Amino acid sequence: MGKTAQERGLSYVPKCYKVQPLDRPKMDPKIANVPLIDLAGMSDPTRRSILIHEIANACRRYGFFQCLLVLAAVEYYSLFHYHHVFPFLSPTQLLFLWECTVLELLTFQLSDYWNLAAYQLICILQDLSPSIVPMLVINHGISKGIVDGALSTASDFFNLPTQYKANFMSNDVHKPVRYGSSLKDGVDKVQFWRVFLKHYAHPLKDWIGLWPHTPLDYRNKMGEYVEAAQQLAQMIMGLITESLGLGPTYLSSKLDEGMQVMTVNCYPPCPQPQLALGLPAHSDYSSLTIVLQDSPGLQILDTEDNSWKMVPAIPGALQVHVGDQLEVLSNGKYKSVVHRVTLNSEKTRISIAGLHSLGMDVKMEAAKEMVDEENRNGYRESCFRDFLDFISKNDIGEGSSFLNTIKIQK
Ligand SMILES: O=C(O)CCC(=O)C(=O)O
Ligand SMILES: [Fe+2]
């Protein structure tokens, strides 16, 4: 390691990185319809029940949604971004939407603004397109400073000399802190165009001492981000379990005693992005994953038309994925989202994916409330350790999926 193609900046893609022709990314992918949610006003019972309904629809239909920072959202509400986020709207509709929200911005405080504007947005969109339930998670409480700090210290880490990063190098997927490239370097058949640092993060005091101490602000900045993200995951999971009829605290203590595995990814520019991938198609073994990305590259498989769609990279936005554990808990009502990472030839991309799950050996199974005569249990119980054992012996790049191994054939 340190000598991989992506680390050396080769001007071509070597054979071992070339993915099968069918898996090669299109260079002009469609943009995903990102469901949108505003978390503001959660303590108001009427607002909360609307929110739960919106989240339920997003999880069922898409398996993901996005949260926005308040300040990032201001940038996001430019006409340009509207076009990317709502590609199904005509130019006149876009302009109308944009004018409405800009007007609100002038007359309201930011917090009032977001409550109102999000409602307005949802009403407008539902009128225009009743089949689309839009969701934007805003007011999620992680400040722009915290998000920017995590991305910048991550980037500084990857810019360090290989000698230092090599201290964390390992192909052993059971290690709580490790640096690597691809998935399992040199072991899997096809290699992927990324480098990564993975580390456990919750409870912070148990793990932070094992994290890199260079860059000097790494522990501090990443620590702030992971703590805020853990709180957000709890809040969102409360809404999700409530939407399943299980109540808002169904998973709270298990998540609190559970794991938060941070995968900090760096995808250097790739000279032939049409031939390789940053990560192959996979779903996450988590209950929820929260992804922070600094530029586009993440794609999700839209199950409606079985095509890959690009997730728009809105500055500071957080992407929330339903993971395998939530699919199991809901007995398949909510599906974990299949996603992959594509590359570009110009610029390094950084992403931080936080996988929130139950404890290493705590088994997840379908909630008994989700199982009846009509909906037989579709999943065997499993825990994070089972997943790690699986990936240590199987090649995800070749299509192996842990989730498939725990599905019960009906
Ligand atoms: O880079 C991304 O946007 C997503 C990364 C990812 O899917 C993962 O680390 O599991
Ligand atoms: Fe992932």
Coordinates of C-alpha atoms and ligand atoms in Angstrom, one line a residue:
M1 CA 0.0 0.0 0.0
G2 CA 1.1 3.5 -0.7
K3 CA 1.9 2.2 -4.1
T4 CA -1.7 1.7 -5.4
A5 CA -2.7 3.3 -8.7
Q6 CA -4.9 5.8 -6.9
E7 CA -2.2 6.8 -4.5
R8 CA 0.5 7.1 -7.3
G9 CA -1.7 9.2 -9.6
L10 CA -1.3 7.0 -12.6
S11 CA -2.5 8.4 -15.9
Y12 CA -4.4 5.2 -16.8
V13 CA -6.6 2.6 -15.1
P14 CA -4.7 -0.7 -14.6
K15 CA -6.5 -3.9 -15.5
C16 CA -7.2 -4.9 -11.9
Y17 CA -9.4 -1.8 -11.4
K18 CA -11.5 -2.2 -14.5
V19 CA -15.0 -3.3 -13.5
Q20 CA -17.2 -5.5 -15.7
P21 CA -18.7 -3.7 -18.6
L22 CA -22.2 -4.0 -17.2
D23 CA -21.1 -2.3 -13.9
R24 CA -19.4 0.6 -15.6
P25 CA -20.9 4.0 -14.7
K26 CA -22.7 6.2 -17.3
M27 CA -21.0 9.6 -17.5
D28 CA -24.4 11.4 -17.6
P29 CA -26.4 9.7 -14.9
K30 CA -29.9 10.9 -13.9
I31 CA -30.1 12.9 -10.7
A32 CA -31.9 11.1 -7.8
N33 CA -35.1 12.6 -6.5
V34 CA -34.0 13.2 -3.0
P35 CA -36.8 13.0 -0.4
L36 CA -36.8 16.1 1.7
I37 CA -37.6 16.5 5.5
D38 CA -37.5 19.4 7.9
L39 CA -36.9 18.3 11.5
A40 CA -37.9 21.6 13.0
G41 CA -40.9 21.7 15.2
M42 CA -40.6 18.1 16.2
S43 CA -41.9 18.7 19.6
D44 CA -45.3 19.9 18.3
P45 CA -47.5 16.8 18.1
T46 CA -49.2 17.7 14.9
R47 CA -45.9 18.6 13.2
R48 CA -44.4 15.4 14.5
S49 CA -47.1 13.2 13.1
I50 CA -46.6 14.8 9.7
L51 CA -42.9 14.2 9.9
I52 CA -43.3 10.6 10.8
H53 CA -45.6 10.1 7.8
E54 CA -43.0 11.7 5.6
I55 CA -40.2 9.6 6.9
A56 CA -42.2 6.5 6.6
N57 CA -42.9 7.2 2.9
A58 CA -39.2 8.0 2.2
C59 CA -38.0 4.8 3.9
R60 CA -40.5 2.7 2.1
R61 CA -40.2 4.1 -1.4
Y62 CA -36.5 5.2 -1.5
G63 CA -34.6 3.8 1.5
F64 CA -32.9 7.2 2.0
F65 CA -33.5 10.9 2.5
Q66 CA -31.4 14.0 3.1
C67 CA -30.8 16.5 5.9
L68 CA -29.6 20.0 5.3
L69 CA -27.8 22.4 7.5
V70 CA -29.6 25.7 7.9
L71 CA -26.9 27.8 6.4
A72 CA -26.0 25.3 3.7
A73 CA -29.7 25.3 2.8
V74 CA -29.5 29.0 2.0
E75 CA -26.9 28.3 -0.6
Y76 CA -28.9 25.3 -1.8
Y77 CA -31.9 27.4 -2.6
S78 CA -30.4 28.8 -5.7
L79 CA -32.1 28.2 -9.0
F80 CA -29.1 26.1 -10.1
H81 CA -29.5 23.7 -7.2
Y82 CA -33.2 23.5 -7.7
H83 CA -32.6 22.3 -11.1
H84 CA -30.4 19.5 -9.9
V85 CA -32.6 18.5 -6.9
F86 CA -35.9 18.7 -8.7
P87 CA -35.1 17.7 -12.3
F88 CA -38.7 16.8 -12.9
L89 CA -39.9 20.4 -12.6
S90 CA -40.3 22.7 -15.6
P91 CA -38.3 25.9 -15.8
T92 CA -41.4 28.0 -14.9
Q93 CA -42.2 25.8 -11.9
L94 CA -38.6 26.0 -10.7
L95 CA -38.7 29.8 -11.0
F96 CA -41.9 29.9 -9.1
L97 CA -40.6 27.7 -6.3
W98 CA -37.4 29.7 -6.1
E99 CA -39.2 33.1 -5.9
C100 CA -41.5 31.8 -3.2
T101 CA -38.7 30.7 -0.9
V102 CA -36.5 33.7 -1.6
L103 CA -39.3 36.0 -0.6
E104 CA -39.7 34.1 2.6
L105 CA -36.1 34.5 3.3
L106 CA -36.3 38.2 3.2
T107 CA -39.2 38.4 5.7
F108 CA -38.4 35.8 8.3
Q109 CA -35.8 34.8 10.8
L110 CA -33.9 31.8 9.5
S111 CA -35.6 29.3 11.9
D112 CA -39.1 30.6 11.1
Y113 CA -38.1 30.6 7.5
W114 CA -37.2 27.0 7.3
N115 CA -40.4 25.8 9.0
L116 CA -42.5 27.8 6.6
A117 CA -40.5 27.3 3.5
A118 CA -40.3 23.6 3.9
Y119 CA -44.1 23.4 4.3
Q120 CA -44.5 25.6 1.4
L121 CA -42.1 23.5 -0.7
I122 CA -43.9 20.3 0.2
C123 CA -47.3 21.8 -0.6
I124 CA -46.2 23.1 -3.9
L125 CA -44.5 19.9 -4.9
Q126 CA -47.4 17.7 -3.8
D127 CA -49.7 19.8 -5.9
L128 CA -47.4 19.5 -8.9
S129 CA -46.7 15.9 -8.5
P130 CA -48.8 14.0 -6.0
S131 CA -46.9 10.7 -6.6
I132 CA -43.7 12.3 -5.2
V133 CA -43.3 12.7 -1.5
P134 CA -40.5 15.1 -1.1
M135 CA -38.4 15.1 2.0
L136 CA -35.7 17.5 3.2
V137 CA -34.2 17.1 6.6
I138 CA -33.2 20.5 7.8
N139 CA -32.6 22.1 11.2
H140 CA -30.8 18.9 12.2
G141 CA -28.6 20.7 14.6
I142 CA -25.1 19.9 13.3
S143 CA -23.5 23.3 12.6
K144 CA -21.7 24.2 9.4
G145 CA -18.5 24.7 11.4
I146 CA -18.6 21.1 12.7
V147 CA -19.3 19.6 9.2
D148 CA -16.6 21.7 7.5
G149 CA -14.1 20.9 10.3
A150 CA -14.7 17.1 9.9
L151 CA -14.2 17.3 6.1
S152 CA -11.1 19.5 6.3
T153 CA -9.3 17.4 8.9
A154 CA -10.2 14.2 6.9
S155 CA -8.7 15.8 3.8
D156 CA -5.5 16.8 5.8
F157 CA -5.2 13.2 7.1
F158 CA -5.1 11.8 3.5
N159 CA -2.5 14.4 2.5
L160 CA -0.1 13.1 5.1
P161 CA 3.0 11.1 4.0
T162 CA 2.2 7.4 3.4
Q163 CA 4.7 6.4 6.1
Y164 CA 2.5 7.9 8.8
K165 CA -0.8 6.5 7.4
A166 CA 0.9 3.1 7.0
N167 CA 0.9 2.8 10.9
F168 CA -2.8 2.1 10.6
M169 CA -2.7 -0.1 7.6
S170 CA -4.5 -3.5 7.8
N171 CA -6.6 -5.9 5.8
D172 CA -8.1 -7.3 9.0
V173 CA -11.7 -6.1 8.9
H174 CA -12.1 -6.8 12.7
K175 CA -9.6 -4.0 13.7
P176 CA -11.3 -1.0 15.3
V177 CA -9.0 1.5 13.5
R178 CA -7.5 0.8 10.1
Y179 CA -6.3 2.5 7.0
G180 CA -6.5 0.9 3.6
S181 CA -7.4 1.2 -0.1
S182 CA -10.0 -0.5 -2.1
L183 CA -11.9 -3.0 0.1
K184 CA -9.3 -5.7 0.9
D185 CA -6.1 -4.6 -0.8
G186 CA -4.7 -7.0 -3.3
V187 CA -7.1 -9.7 -2.1
D188 CA -10.4 -9.0 -3.9
K189 CA -10.5 -9.7 -7.6
V190 CA -11.3 -6.1 -8.7
Q191 CA -9.7 -3.2 -6.8
F192 CA -11.5 0.1 -6.1
W193 CA -10.2 3.6 -6.6
R194 CA -10.3 4.9 -3.0
V195 CA -8.3 5.1 0.2
F196 CA -10.0 5.1 3.6
L197 CA -9.6 5.4 7.3
K198 CA -12.1 3.4 9.4
H199 CA -12.5 3.8 13.1
Y200 CA -15.0 3.1 15.8
A201 CA -16.4 6.2 17.4
H202 CA -19.1 5.5 20.0
P203 CA -18.8 5.8 22.9
L204 CA -16.2 8.4 22.0
K205 CA -14.1 8.1 25.1
D206 CA -13.5 4.4 24.4
W207 CA -12.1 4.9 20.9
I208 CA -10.7 8.4 20.5
G209 CA -7.4 7.5 22.0
L210 CA -6.8 5.0 19.2
W211 CA -7.5 7.5 16.4
P212 CA -4.7 9.2 14.5
H213 CA -3.1 12.1 16.5
T214 CA -2.0 13.8 13.3
P215 CA -3.4 16.1 11.9
L216 CA -3.3 17.7 15.4
D217 CA -7.0 18.7 15.2
Y218 CA -8.2 15.3 13.9
R219 CA -9.5 14.0 17.2
N220 CA -11.1 17.2 18.2
K221 CA -12.8 18.0 14.9
M222 CA -13.8 14.4 14.0
G223 CA -14.9 13.9 17.7
E224 CA -17.3 16.9 17.5
Y225 CA -18.8 15.6 14.3
V226 CA -19.3 12.0 15.5
E227 CA -21.0 13.1 18.7
A228 CA -23.4 15.4 16.9
A229 CA -24.1 12.7 14.3
Q230 CA -24.8 10.1 17.0
Q231 CA -27.4 12.4 18.5
L232 CA -29.0 13.0 15.1
A233 CA -29.1 9.3 14.4
Q234 CA -30.9 8.8 17.7
M235 CA -33.4 11.5 16.8
I236 CA -34.1 10.1 13.3
M237 CA -34.3 6.6 14.5
G238 CA -36.9 7.7 17.1
L239 CA -39.1 9.0 14.2
I240 CA -38.5 5.9 12.2
T241 CA -39.5 3.4 14.9
E242 CA -42.5 5.5 15.6
S243 CA -43.4 5.4 12.0
L244 CA -43.3 1.6 12.2
G245 CA -45.7 1.7 15.1
L246 CA -43.0 0.6 17.6
G247 CA -42.8 3.9 19.5
P248 CA -40.0 6.5 19.6
T249 CA -37.7 4.8 22.1
Y250 CA -37.8 1.2 20.7
L251 CA -34.1 1.2 19.7
S252 CA -32.8 4.1 21.8
S253 CA -30.9 2.2 24.4
K254 CA -29.7 -0.4 22.0
L255 CA -28.3 2.3 19.7
D256 CA -26.8 4.1 22.7
E257 CA -25.0 0.9 23.7
G258 CA -24.3 0.1 20.1
M259 CA -21.7 1.1 17.5
Q260 CA -20.9 4.0 15.3
V261 CA -18.3 3.0 12.7
M262 CA -16.9 5.9 10.8
T263 CA -15.6 5.3 7.3
V264 CA -13.7 8.3 6.1
N265 CA -13.2 7.9 2.4
C266 CA -10.9 9.7 -0.1
Y267 CA -11.4 9.1 -3.8
P268 CA -8.5 10.6 -5.8
P269 CA -9.1 11.8 -9.4
C270 CA -9.3 8.9 -11.8
P271 CA -7.9 9.3 -15.3
Q272 CA -10.6 7.0 -16.8
P273 CA -13.7 7.3 -14.5
Q274 CA -15.8 5.4 -17.0
L275 CA -13.8 2.2 -16.3
A276 CA -13.5 2.0 -12.5
L277 CA -15.5 2.6 -9.3
G278 CA -14.7 4.1 -5.9
L279 CA -16.9 1.5 -4.3
P280 CA -19.0 -1.3 -5.8
A281 CA -22.8 -1.7 -5.3
H282 CA -23.5 -2.6 -1.7
S283 CA -25.9 -1.9 1.1
D284 CA -24.6 -1.0 4.6
Y285 CA -24.7 -3.3 7.6
S286 CA -26.1 -0.6 9.9
S287 CA -29.4 0.5 11.2
L288 CA -28.9 3.9 9.8
T289 CA -26.0 5.4 7.9
I290 CA -25.4 9.2 7.8
V291 CA -23.2 10.2 4.9
L292 CA -21.5 13.6 4.5
Q293 CA -20.0 14.2 1.1
D294 CA -18.0 17.2 -0.2
S295 CA -18.8 16.6 -3.9
P296 CA -20.9 14.3 -6.1
G297 CA -20.1 10.7 -6.7
L298 CA -22.5 8.7 -4.6
Q299 CA -25.2 6.9 -6.6
I300 CA -28.2 5.0 -5.4
L301 CA -30.0 2.2 -7.2
D302 CA -33.6 3.3 -7.9
T303 CA -35.6 0.2 -7.4
E304 CA -38.5 1.7 -9.4
D305 CA -36.7 1.5 -12.7
N306 CA -33.6 -0.4 -11.6
S307 CA -31.3 2.4 -12.7
W308 CA -28.4 4.2 -11.0
K309 CA -29.1 7.8 -9.9
M310 CA -26.6 10.4 -8.7
V311 CA -27.3 11.8 -5.2
P312 CA -26.9 15.6 -5.5
A313 CA -24.0 17.0 -3.4
I314 CA -25.6 19.9 -1.6
P315 CA -23.0 21.8 0.5
G316 CA -23.2 20.6 4.1
A317 CA -26.1 18.3 3.4
L318 CA -26.3 14.9 5.2
Q319 CA -27.6 11.9 3.4
V320 CA -29.4 9.3 5.5
H321 CA -29.6 5.7 4.4
V322 CA -31.7 2.9 5.7
G323 CA -29.3 0.0 6.5
D324 CA -29.6 -3.8 6.5
Q325 CA -30.5 -3.9 10.3
L326 CA -33.5 -1.6 9.8
E327 CA -34.7 -3.7 6.8
V328 CA -34.6 -6.7 9.2
L329 CA -36.2 -4.9 12.1
S330 CA -39.1 -3.7 9.8
N331 CA -39.3 -7.2 8.3
G332 CA -38.7 -5.8 4.8
K333 CA -41.1 -2.9 5.0
Y334 CA -38.2 -0.5 4.7
K335 CA -35.5 -1.5 2.3
S336 CA -31.8 -0.9 2.8
V337 CA -30.6 1.2 -0.1
V338 CA -28.1 -0.2 -2.6
H339 CA -25.5 2.4 -3.5
R340 CA -22.0 2.7 -5.1
V341 CA -19.4 5.4 -5.6
T342 CA -18.4 6.8 -9.0
L343 CA -15.3 8.8 -9.8
N344 CA -14.3 11.9 -11.7
S345 CA -11.0 12.9 -13.4
E346 CA -10.7 16.3 -11.9
K347 CA -10.8 16.5 -8.2
T348 CA -10.4 14.4 -5.0
R349 CA -13.7 13.6 -3.3
I350 CA -14.0 13.1 0.4
S351 CA -16.9 11.4 2.2
I352 CA -17.6 10.5 5.8
A353 CA -20.0 7.6 6.3
G354 CA -21.2 6.9 9.9
L355 CA -22.7 3.5 10.3
H356 CA -25.0 3.4 13.4
S357 CA -25.8 -0.1 14.5
L358 CA -26.5 -2.4 17.5
G359 CA -23.5 -3.6 19.5
M360 CA -21.0 -6.0 18.0
D361 CA -22.7 -9.1 19.3
V362 CA -26.2 -7.9 19.7
K363 CA -28.5 -9.7 17.3
M364 CA -31.0 -7.8 15.2
E365 CA -34.2 -9.5 14.2
A366 CA -37.6 -8.5 12.9
A367 CA -39.7 -6.8 15.5
K368 CA -42.5 -9.2 16.6
E369 CA -45.0 -6.4 15.9
M370 CA -43.9 -6.5 12.2
V371 CA -44.6 -10.2 11.8
D372 CA -48.0 -11.9 11.3
E373 CA -49.7 -14.5 9.1
E374 CA -49.6 -12.2 6.1
N375 CA -46.1 -11.0 6.7
R376 CA -44.0 -14.0 7.7
N377 CA -40.6 -13.4 9.2
G378 CA -38.3 -12.9 6.2
Y379 CA -34.9 -12.6 8.0
R380 CA -32.6 -14.7 10.2
E381 CA -31.1 -12.8 13.2
S382 CA -27.6 -11.4 12.8
C383 CA -25.1 -9.1 14.4
F384 CA -22.2 -6.9 13.3
R385 CA -19.6 -9.6 14.0
D386 CA -21.5 -12.0 11.7
F387 CA -21.3 -9.3 9.0
L388 CA -17.5 -8.7 9.6
D389 CA -16.9 -12.5 9.4
F390 CA -18.8 -12.6 6.1
I391 CA -16.9 -9.7 4.5
S392 CA -13.5 -11.1 5.6
K393 CA -14.3 -14.3 3.5
N394 CA -16.3 -12.9 0.6
D395 CA -15.8 -10.4 -2.2
I396 CA -18.4 -7.7 -2.2
G397 CA -17.0 -6.4 -5.5
E398 CA -18.0 -9.8 -7.1
G399 CA -21.6 -9.2 -5.9
S400 CA -21.6 -11.1 -2.6
S401 CA -24.2 -9.6 -0.3
F402 CA -24.5 -10.4 3.4
L403 CA -28.2 -9.4 3.4
N404 CA -29.0 -12.1 0.9
T405 CA -27.5 -14.7 3.2
I406 CA -29.9 -13.8 6.0
K407 CA -33.0 -13.6 3.9
I408 CA -35.4 -16.5 4.5
Q409 CA -36.7 -18.0 1.3
K410 CA -40.5 -17.9 1.4
Ligands
LIG1 O1 -18.5 7.8 -0.5 C1 -19.7 7.7 -0.3 O2 -20.5 8.7 -0.6 C2 -20.4 6.5 0.3 C3 -19.4 5.6 1.0 C4 -20.1 4.4 1.4 O3 -21.0 3.9 0.8 C5 -19.5 3.6 2.5 O4 -18.5 4.0 3.1 O5 -20.2 2.6 2.9
FE2 FE -22.0 2.4 2.0

